[in-house]
PDB file of C-alpha atoms in Angstrom:
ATOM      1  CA  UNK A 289      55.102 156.564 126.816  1.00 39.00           C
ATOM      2  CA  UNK A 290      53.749 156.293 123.363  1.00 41.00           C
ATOM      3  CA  UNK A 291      56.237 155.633 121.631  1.00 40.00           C
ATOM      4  CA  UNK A 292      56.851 152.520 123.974  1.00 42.00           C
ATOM      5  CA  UNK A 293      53.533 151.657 123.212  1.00 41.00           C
ATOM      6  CA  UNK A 294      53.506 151.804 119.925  1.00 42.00           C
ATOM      7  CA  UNK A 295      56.855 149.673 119.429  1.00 41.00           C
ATOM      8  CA  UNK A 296      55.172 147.110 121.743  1.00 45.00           C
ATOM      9  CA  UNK A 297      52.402 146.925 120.072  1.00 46.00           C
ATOM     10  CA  UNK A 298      52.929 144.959 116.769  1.00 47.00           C
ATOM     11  CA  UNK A 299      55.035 142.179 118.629  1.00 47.00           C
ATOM     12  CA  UNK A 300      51.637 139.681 119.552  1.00 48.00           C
ATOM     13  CA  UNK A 301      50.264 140.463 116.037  1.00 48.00           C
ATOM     14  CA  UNK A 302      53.562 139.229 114.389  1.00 53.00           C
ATOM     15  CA  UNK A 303      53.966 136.324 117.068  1.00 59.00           C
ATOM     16  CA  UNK A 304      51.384 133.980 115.083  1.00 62.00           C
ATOM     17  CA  UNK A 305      52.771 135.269 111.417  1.00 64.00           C
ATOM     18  CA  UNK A 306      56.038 133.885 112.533  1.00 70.00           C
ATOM     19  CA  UNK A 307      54.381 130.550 113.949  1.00 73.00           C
ATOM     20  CA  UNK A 308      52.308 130.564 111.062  1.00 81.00           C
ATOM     21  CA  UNK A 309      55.154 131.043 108.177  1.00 74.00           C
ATOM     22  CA  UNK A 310      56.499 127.407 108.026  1.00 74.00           C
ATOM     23  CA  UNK A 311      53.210 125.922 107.898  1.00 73.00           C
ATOM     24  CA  UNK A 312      52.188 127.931 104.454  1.00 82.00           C
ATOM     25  CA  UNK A 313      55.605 127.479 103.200  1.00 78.00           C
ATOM     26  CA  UNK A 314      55.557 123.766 103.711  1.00 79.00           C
ATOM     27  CA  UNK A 315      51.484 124.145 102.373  1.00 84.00           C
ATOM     28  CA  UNK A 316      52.770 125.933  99.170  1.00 83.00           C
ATOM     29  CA  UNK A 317      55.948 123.531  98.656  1.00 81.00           C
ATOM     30  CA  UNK A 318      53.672 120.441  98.575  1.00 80.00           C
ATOM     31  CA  UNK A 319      50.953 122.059  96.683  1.00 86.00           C
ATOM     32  CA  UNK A 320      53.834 123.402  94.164  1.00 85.00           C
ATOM     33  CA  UNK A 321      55.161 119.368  94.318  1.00 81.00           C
ATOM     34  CA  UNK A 322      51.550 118.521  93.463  1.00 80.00           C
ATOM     35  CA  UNK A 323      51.308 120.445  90.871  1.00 85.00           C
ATOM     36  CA  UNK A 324      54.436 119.895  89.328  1.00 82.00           C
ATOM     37  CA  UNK A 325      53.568 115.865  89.338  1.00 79.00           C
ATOM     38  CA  UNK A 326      50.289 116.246  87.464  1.00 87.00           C
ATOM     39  CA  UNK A 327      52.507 117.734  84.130  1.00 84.00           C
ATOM     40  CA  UNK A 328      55.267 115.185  84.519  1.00 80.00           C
ATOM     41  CA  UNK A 329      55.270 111.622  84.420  1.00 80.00           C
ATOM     42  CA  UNK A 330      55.241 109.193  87.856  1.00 77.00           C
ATOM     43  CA  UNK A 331      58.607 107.817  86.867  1.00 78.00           C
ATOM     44  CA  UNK A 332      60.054 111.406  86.413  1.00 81.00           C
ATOM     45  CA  UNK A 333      58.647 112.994  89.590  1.00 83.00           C
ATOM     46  CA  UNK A 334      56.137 111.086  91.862  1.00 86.00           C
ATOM     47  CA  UNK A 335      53.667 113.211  93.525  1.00 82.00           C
ATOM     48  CA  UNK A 336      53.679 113.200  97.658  1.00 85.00           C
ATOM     49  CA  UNK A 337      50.668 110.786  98.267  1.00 86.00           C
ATOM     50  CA  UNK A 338      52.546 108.775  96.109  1.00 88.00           C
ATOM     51  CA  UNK A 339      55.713 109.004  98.206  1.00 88.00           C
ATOM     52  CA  UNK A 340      53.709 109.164 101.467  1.00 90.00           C
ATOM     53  CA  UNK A 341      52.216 105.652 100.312  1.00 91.00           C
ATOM     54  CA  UNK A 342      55.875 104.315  99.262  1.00 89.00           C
ATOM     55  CA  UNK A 343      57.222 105.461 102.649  1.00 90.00           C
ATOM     56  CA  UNK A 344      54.565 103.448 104.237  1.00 91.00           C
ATOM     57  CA  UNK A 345      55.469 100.097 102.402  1.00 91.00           C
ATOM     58  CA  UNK A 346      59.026 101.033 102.856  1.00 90.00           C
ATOM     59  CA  UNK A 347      58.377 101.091 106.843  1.00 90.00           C
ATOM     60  CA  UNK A 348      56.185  98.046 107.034  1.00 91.00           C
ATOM     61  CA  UNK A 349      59.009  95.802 104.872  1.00 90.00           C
ATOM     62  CA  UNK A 350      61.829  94.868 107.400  1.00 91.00           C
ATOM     63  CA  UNK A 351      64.115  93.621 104.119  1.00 90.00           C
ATOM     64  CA  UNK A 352      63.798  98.008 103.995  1.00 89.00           C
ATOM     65  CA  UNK A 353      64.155  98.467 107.387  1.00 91.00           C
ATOM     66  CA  UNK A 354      67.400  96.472 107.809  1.00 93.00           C
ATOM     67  CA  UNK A 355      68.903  98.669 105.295  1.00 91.00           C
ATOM     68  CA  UNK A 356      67.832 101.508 107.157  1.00 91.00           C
ATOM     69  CA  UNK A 357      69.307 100.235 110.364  1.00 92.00           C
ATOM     70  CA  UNK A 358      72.781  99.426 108.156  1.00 92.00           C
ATOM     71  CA  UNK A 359      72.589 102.648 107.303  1.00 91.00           C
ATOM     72  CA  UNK A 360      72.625 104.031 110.598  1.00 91.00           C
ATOM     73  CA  UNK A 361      75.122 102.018 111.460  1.00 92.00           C
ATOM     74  CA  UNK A 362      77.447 103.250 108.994  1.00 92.00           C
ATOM     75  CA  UNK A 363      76.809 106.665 109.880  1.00 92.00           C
ATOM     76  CA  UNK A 364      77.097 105.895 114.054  1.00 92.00           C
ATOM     77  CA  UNK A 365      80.732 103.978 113.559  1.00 93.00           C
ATOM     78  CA  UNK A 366      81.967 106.461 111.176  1.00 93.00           C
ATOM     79  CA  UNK A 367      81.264 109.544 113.554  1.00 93.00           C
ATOM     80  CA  UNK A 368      82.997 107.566 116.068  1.00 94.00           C
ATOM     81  CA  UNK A 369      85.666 106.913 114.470  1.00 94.00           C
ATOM     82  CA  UNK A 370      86.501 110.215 112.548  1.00 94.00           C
ATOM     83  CA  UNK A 371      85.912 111.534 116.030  1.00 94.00           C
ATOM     84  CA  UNK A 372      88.676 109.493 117.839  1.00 93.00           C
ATOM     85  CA  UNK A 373      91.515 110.113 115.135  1.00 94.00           C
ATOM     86  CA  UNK A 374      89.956 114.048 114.710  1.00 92.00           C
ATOM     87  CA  UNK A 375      90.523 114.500 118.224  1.00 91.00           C
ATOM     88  CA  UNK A 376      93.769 112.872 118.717  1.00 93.00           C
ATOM     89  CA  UNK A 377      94.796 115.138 115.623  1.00 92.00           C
ATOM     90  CA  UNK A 378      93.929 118.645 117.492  1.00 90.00           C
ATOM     91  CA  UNK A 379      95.833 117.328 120.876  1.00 89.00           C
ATOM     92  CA  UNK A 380      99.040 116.078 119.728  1.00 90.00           C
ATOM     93  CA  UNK A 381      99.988 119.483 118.296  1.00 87.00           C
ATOM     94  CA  UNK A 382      98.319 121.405 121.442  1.00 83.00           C
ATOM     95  CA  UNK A 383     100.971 119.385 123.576  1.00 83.00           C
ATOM     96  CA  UNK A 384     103.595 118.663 121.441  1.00 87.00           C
ATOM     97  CA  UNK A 385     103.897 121.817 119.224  1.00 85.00           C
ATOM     98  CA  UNK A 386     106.315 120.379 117.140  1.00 90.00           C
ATOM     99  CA  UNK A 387     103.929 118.616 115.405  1.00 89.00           C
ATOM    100  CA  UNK A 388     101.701 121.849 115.109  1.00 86.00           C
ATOM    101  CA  UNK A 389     103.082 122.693 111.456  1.00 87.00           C
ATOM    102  CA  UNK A 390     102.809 119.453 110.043  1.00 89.00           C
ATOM    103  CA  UNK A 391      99.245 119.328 111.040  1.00 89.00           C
ATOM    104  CA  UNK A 392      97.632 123.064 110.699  1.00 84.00           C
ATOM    105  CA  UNK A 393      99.781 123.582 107.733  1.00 86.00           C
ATOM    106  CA  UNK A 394      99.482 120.429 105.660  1.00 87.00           C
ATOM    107  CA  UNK A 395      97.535 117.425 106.778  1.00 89.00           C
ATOM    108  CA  UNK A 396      94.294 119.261 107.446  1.00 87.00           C
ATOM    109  CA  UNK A 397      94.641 121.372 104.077  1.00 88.00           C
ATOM    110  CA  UNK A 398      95.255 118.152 102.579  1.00 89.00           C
ATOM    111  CA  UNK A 399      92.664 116.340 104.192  1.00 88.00           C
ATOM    112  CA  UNK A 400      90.122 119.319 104.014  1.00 87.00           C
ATOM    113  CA  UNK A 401      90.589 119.637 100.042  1.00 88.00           C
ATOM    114  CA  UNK A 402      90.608 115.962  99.351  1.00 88.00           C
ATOM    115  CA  UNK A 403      86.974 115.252  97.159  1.00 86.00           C
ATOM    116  CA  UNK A 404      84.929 112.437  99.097  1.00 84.00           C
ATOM    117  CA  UNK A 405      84.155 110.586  95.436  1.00 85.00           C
ATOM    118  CA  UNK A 406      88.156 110.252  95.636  1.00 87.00           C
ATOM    119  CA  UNK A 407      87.889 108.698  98.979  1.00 90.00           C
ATOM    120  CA  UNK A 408      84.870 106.569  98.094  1.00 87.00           C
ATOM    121  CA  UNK A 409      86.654 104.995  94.992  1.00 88.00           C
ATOM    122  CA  UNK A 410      89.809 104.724  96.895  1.00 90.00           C
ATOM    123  CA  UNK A 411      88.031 102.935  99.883  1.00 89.00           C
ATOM    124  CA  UNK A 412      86.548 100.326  97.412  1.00 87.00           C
ATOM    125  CA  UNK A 413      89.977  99.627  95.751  1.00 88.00           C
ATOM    126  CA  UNK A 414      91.579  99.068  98.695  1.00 90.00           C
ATOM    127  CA  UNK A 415      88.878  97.007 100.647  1.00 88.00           C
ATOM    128  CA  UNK A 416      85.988  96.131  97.839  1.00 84.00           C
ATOM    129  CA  UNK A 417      82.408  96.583  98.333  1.00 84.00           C
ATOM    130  CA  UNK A 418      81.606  95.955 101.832  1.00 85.00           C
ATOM    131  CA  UNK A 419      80.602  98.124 104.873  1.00 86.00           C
ATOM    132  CA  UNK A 420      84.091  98.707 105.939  1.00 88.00           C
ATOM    133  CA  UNK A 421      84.852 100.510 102.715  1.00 88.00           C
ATOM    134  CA  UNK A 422      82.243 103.025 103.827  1.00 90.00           C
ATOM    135  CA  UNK A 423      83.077 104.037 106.890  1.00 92.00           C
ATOM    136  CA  UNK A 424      86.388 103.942 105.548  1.00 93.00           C
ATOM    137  CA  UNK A 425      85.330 106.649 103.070  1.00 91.00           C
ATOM    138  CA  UNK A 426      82.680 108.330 105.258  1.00 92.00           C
ATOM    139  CA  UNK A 427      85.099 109.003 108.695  1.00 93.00           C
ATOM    140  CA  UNK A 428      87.804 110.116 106.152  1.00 93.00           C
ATOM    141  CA  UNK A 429      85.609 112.726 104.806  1.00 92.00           C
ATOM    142  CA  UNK A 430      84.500 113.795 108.750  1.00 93.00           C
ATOM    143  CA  UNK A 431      87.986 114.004 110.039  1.00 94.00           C
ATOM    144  CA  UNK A 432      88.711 117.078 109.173  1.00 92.00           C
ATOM    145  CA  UNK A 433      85.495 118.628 110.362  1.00 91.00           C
ATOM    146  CA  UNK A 434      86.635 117.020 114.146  1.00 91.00           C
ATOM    147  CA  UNK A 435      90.080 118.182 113.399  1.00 92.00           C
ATOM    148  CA  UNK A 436      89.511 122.256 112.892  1.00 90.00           C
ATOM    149  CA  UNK A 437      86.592 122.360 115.302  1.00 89.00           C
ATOM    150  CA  UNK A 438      88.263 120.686 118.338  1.00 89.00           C
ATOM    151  CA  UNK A 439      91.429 122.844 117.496  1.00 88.00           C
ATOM    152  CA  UNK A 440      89.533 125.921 117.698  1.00 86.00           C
ATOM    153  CA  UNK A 441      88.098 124.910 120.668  1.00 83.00           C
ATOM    154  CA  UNK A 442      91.271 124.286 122.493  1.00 82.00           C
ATOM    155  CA  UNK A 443      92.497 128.002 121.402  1.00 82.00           C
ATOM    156  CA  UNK A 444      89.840 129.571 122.921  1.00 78.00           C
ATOM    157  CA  UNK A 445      89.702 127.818 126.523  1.00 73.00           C
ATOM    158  CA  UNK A 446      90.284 130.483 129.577  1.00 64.00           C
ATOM    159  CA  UNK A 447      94.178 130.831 129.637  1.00 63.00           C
ATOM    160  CA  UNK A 448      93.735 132.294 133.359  1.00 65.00           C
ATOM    161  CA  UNK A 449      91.444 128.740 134.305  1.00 66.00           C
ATOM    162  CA  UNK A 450      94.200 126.689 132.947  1.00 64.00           C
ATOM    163  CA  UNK A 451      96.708 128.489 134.643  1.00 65.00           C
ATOM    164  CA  UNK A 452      94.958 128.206 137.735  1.00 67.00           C
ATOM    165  CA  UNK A 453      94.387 124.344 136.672  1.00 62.00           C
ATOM    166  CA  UNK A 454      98.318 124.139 136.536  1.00 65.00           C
ATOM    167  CA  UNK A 455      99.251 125.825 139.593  1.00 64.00           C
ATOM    168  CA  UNK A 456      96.780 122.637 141.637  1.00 65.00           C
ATOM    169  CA  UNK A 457      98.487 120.418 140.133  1.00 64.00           C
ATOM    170  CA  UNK A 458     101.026 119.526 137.959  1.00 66.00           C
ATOM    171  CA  UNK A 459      99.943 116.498 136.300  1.00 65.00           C
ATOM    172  CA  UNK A 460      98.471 116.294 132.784  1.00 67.00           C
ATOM    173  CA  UNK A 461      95.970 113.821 133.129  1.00 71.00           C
ATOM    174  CA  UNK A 462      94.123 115.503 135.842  1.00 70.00           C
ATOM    175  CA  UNK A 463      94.021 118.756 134.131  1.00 74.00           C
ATOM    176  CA  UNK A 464      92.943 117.682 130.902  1.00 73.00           C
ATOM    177  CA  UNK A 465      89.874 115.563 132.770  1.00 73.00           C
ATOM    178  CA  UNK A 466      88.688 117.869 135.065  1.00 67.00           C
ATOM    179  CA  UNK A 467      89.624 121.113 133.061  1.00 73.00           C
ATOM    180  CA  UNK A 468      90.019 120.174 129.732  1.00 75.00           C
ATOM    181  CA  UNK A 469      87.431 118.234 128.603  1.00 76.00           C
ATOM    182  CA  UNK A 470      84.599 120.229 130.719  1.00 77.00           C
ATOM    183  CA  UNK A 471      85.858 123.667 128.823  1.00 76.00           C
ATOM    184  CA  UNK A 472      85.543 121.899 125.324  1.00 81.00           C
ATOM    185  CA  UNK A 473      82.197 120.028 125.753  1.00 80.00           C
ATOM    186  CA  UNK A 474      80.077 122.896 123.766  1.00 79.00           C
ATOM    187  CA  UNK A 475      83.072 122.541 121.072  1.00 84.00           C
ATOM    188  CA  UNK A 476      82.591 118.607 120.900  1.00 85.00           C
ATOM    189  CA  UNK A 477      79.104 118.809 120.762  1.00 83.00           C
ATOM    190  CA  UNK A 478      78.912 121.195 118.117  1.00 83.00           C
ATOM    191  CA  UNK A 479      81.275 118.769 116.327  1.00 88.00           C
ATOM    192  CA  UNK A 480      79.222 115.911 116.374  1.00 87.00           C
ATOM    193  CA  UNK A 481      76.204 117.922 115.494  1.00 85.00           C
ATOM    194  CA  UNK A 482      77.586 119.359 112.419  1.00 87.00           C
ATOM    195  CA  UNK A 483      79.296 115.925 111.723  1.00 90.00           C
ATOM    196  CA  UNK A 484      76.051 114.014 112.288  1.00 89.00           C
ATOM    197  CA  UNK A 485      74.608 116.139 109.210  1.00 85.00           C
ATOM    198  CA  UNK A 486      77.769 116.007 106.887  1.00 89.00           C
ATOM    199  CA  UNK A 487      77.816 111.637 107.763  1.00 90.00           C
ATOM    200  CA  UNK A 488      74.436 111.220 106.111  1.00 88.00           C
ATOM    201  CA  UNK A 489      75.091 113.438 102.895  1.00 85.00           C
ATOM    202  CA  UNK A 490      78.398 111.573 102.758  1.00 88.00           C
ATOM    203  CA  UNK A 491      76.688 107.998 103.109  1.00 89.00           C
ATOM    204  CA  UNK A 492      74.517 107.978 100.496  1.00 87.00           C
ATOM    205  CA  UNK A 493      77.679 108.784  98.064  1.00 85.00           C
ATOM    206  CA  UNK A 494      79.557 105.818  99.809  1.00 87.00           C
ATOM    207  CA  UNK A 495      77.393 103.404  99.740  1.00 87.00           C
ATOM    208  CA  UNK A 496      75.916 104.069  96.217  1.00 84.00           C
ATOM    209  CA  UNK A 497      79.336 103.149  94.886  1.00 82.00           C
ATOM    210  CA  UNK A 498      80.937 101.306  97.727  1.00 77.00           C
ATOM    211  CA  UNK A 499      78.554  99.604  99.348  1.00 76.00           C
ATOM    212  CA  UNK A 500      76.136  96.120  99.161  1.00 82.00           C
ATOM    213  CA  UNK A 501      73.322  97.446 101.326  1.00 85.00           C
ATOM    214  CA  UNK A 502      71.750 100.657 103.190  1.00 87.00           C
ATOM    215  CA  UNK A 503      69.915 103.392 101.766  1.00 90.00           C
ATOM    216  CA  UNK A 504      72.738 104.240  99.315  1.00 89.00           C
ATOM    217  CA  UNK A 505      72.601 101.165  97.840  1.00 89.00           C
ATOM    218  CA  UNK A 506      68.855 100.897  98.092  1.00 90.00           C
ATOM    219  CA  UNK A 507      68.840 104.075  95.247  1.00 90.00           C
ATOM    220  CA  UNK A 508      71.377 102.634  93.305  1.00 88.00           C
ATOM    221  CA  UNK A 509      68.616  99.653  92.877  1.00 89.00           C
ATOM    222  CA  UNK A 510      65.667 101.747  92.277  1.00 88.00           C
ATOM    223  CA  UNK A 511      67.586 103.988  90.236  1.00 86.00           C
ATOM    224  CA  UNK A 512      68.105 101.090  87.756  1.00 84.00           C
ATOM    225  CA  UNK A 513      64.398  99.795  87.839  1.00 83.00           C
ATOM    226  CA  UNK A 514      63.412 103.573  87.424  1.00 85.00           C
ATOM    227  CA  UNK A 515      61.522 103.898  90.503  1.00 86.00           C
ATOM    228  CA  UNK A 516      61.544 107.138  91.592  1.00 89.00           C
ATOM    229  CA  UNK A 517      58.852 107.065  94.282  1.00 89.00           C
ATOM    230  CA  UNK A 518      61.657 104.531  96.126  1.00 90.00           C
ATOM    231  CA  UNK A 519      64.355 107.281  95.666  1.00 90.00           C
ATOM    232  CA  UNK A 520      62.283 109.924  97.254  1.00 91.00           C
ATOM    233  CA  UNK A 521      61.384 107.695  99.995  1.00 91.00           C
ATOM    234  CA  UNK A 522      65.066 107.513 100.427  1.00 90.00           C
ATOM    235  CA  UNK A 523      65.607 110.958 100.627  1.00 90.00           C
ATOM    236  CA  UNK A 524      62.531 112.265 102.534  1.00 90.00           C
ATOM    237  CA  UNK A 525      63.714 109.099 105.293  1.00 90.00           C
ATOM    238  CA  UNK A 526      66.933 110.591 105.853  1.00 89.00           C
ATOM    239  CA  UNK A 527      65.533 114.183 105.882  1.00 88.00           C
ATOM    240  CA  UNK A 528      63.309 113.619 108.447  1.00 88.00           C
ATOM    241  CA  UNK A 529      65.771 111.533 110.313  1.00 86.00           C
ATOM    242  CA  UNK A 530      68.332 113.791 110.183  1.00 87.00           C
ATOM    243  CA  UNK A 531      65.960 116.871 111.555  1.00 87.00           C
ATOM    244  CA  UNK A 532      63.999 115.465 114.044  1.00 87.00           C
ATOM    245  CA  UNK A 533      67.591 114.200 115.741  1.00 86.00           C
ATOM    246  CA  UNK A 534      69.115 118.058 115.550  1.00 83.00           C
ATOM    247  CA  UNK A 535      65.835 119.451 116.726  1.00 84.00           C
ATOM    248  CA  UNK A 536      64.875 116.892 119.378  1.00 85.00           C
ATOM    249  CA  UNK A 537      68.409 116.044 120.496  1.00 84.00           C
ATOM    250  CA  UNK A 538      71.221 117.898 119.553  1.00 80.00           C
ATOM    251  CA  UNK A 539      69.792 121.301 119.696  1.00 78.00           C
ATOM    252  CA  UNK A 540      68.311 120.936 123.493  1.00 81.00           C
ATOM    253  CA  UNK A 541      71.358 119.072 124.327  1.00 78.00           C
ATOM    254  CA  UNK A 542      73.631 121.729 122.607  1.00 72.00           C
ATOM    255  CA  UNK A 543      71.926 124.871 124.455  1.00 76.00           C
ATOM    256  CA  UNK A 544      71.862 123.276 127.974  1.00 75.00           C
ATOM    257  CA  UNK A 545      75.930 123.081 127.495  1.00 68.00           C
ATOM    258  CA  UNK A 546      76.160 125.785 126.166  1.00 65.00           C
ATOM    259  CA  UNK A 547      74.437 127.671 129.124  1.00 66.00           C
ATOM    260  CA  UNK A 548      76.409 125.341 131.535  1.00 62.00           C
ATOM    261  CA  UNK A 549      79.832 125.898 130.248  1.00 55.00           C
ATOM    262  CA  UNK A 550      79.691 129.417 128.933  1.00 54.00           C
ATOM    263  CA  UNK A 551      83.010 131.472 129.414  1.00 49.00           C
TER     264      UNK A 551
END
C-alpha cells in the first residue's frame, strides 16, 4: 500500500510542471530573442515587438494578404495534385505487380533522391516564372512522400478482411470502395498531414526562385531592400499557420480515425 502511494503521489505535482514547461521555454526564447536584438543591429535581427508590429501591418495590407492567400493556394493545389499521381503510383503496382519493380525499385529512389532546388530550376525552365512552375516544383517534391506512405499502407491492410471482401464479391471496384479505401484512411491522412508540413518548407524555395508572388517571393523582395522584420513576418506567418492547422485540424482529425479504423 505504500509503495502505491508513494508512486502516486508525485503525478499532480508534476501535472502543472509539464503544463507549465512550454510557457517558460517560449518566455526564455523571446527574452533570449530580446536580448540578442539589443547587441545586433534592426536590419540584422529585429527584435519581437518589432516583428509583432510588422505582422500587424502585414495583416492589415490586403496587397500582403493576397500573397498570403497565393500562397496557400500553391500549397492546397500542389497537395492535391502530388496526392492524385502519389496515389495512382502505390495502386498500379498493388494490382498490376508487374509494374511493382519499376516503381519500388527505381522511380521512387529516383524521385525520393532528386534535390527540390533541381526541380525548382527545372520547373522555371520549362514553364518560366509563374504559379504553375511552383506547383510544378512543389507536387514533384511531395510525390514521393504520397508514394511510400500509401504503399505501406496498402501492405499492411488485414489480408483475412480482404479475403473475406473477395469471397462477397468479386468485383474490384466494390472492394476497393467499401474495403479499401476505409482500411487506408489513417494512412491517407497521415499523408496529407506530413505533406501539408513538407508543401510549405518546399514553397518558400519555389517561389523565391520560381515564382512572381506569395510569401516566397515576398522575401525575395525584402531580402533585397534589407528588411528583415518583413522576412520574419514571413516566417513566423507560416509557422503559426502551419501549427495551429496540425494541432487544431489534423491532429483531432488524425486520432478520431485512427480510433475508428484501428486493426
Amino acid at each position: 500500500m505504500s509503495s502505491t502511494i508513494s508512486a502516486r503521489g508525485p503525478a499532480p505535482a508534476c501535472g502543472p510542471r509539464r503544463r507549465w514547461a512550454p510557457h517558460l521555454f517560449t518566455l526564455a526564447f523571446l527574452a533570449a530573442w530580446e536580448g540578442a536584438s539589443w547587441l545586433l543591429p534592426s536590419f540584422l535581427l529585429p527584435g519581437p515587438g518589432e516583428v509583432a508590429l510588422g505582422l500587424s501591418r502585414f495583416l492589415a495590407n490586403p496587397h500582403q494578404l493576397w500573397h498570403l492567400a497565393v500562397s496557400i493556394g500553391h500549397v492546397l493545389g500542389a497537395i492535391a495534385l502530388s496526392f492524385v499521381i502519389g496515389a495512382l503510383l502505390a495502386l498500379l503496382p498493388y494490382y498490376f505487380p508487374i509494374w511493382r519493380f519499376a516503381i519500388q525499385h527505381r522511380l521512387a529512389p529516383l524521385l525520393n533522391a532528386f534535390p527540390g532546388v533541381g526541380w525548382t530550376l527545372l520547373a522555371v525552365m520549362w514553364f518560366g516564372i509563374n504559379s504553375g512552375a511552383v506547383v510544378f516544383a512543389i507536387s514533384a517534391v511531395l510525390t514521393p512522400f504520397a508514394l511510400v506512405n500509401l504503399w505501406a499502407g496498402l501492405n499492411n491492410m488485414d489480408g483475412e478482411l480482404l479475403e473475406m471482401s473477395r469471397s462477397y464479391s468479386r468485383a474490384r471496384w466494390r472492394q476497393f470502395r467499401h474495403v479499401v479505401v476505409p482500411l487506408l484512411y489513417p494512412f491517407v491522412f497521415a499523408t496529407l498531414r506530413i505533406m501539408f508540413g513538407v508543401a510549405w518548407k518546399v514553397t518558400l524555395t519555389a517561389e523565391l526562385f520560381g515564382g512572381n508572388s506569395g510569401l516566397g517571393y515576398v522575401i525575395n523582395m525584402a531580402r533585397q531592400d534589407f528588411d528583415t522584420t518583413t522576412i520574419f513576418v514571413a516566417i513566423v506567418l507560416i509557422v503559426l499557420f502551419v501549427y495551429g492547422t496540425d494541432r487544431l485540424v489534423f491532429a483531432p482529425l488524425q486520432n478520431r480515425l485512427s480510433r475508428q479504423y484501428a486493426q
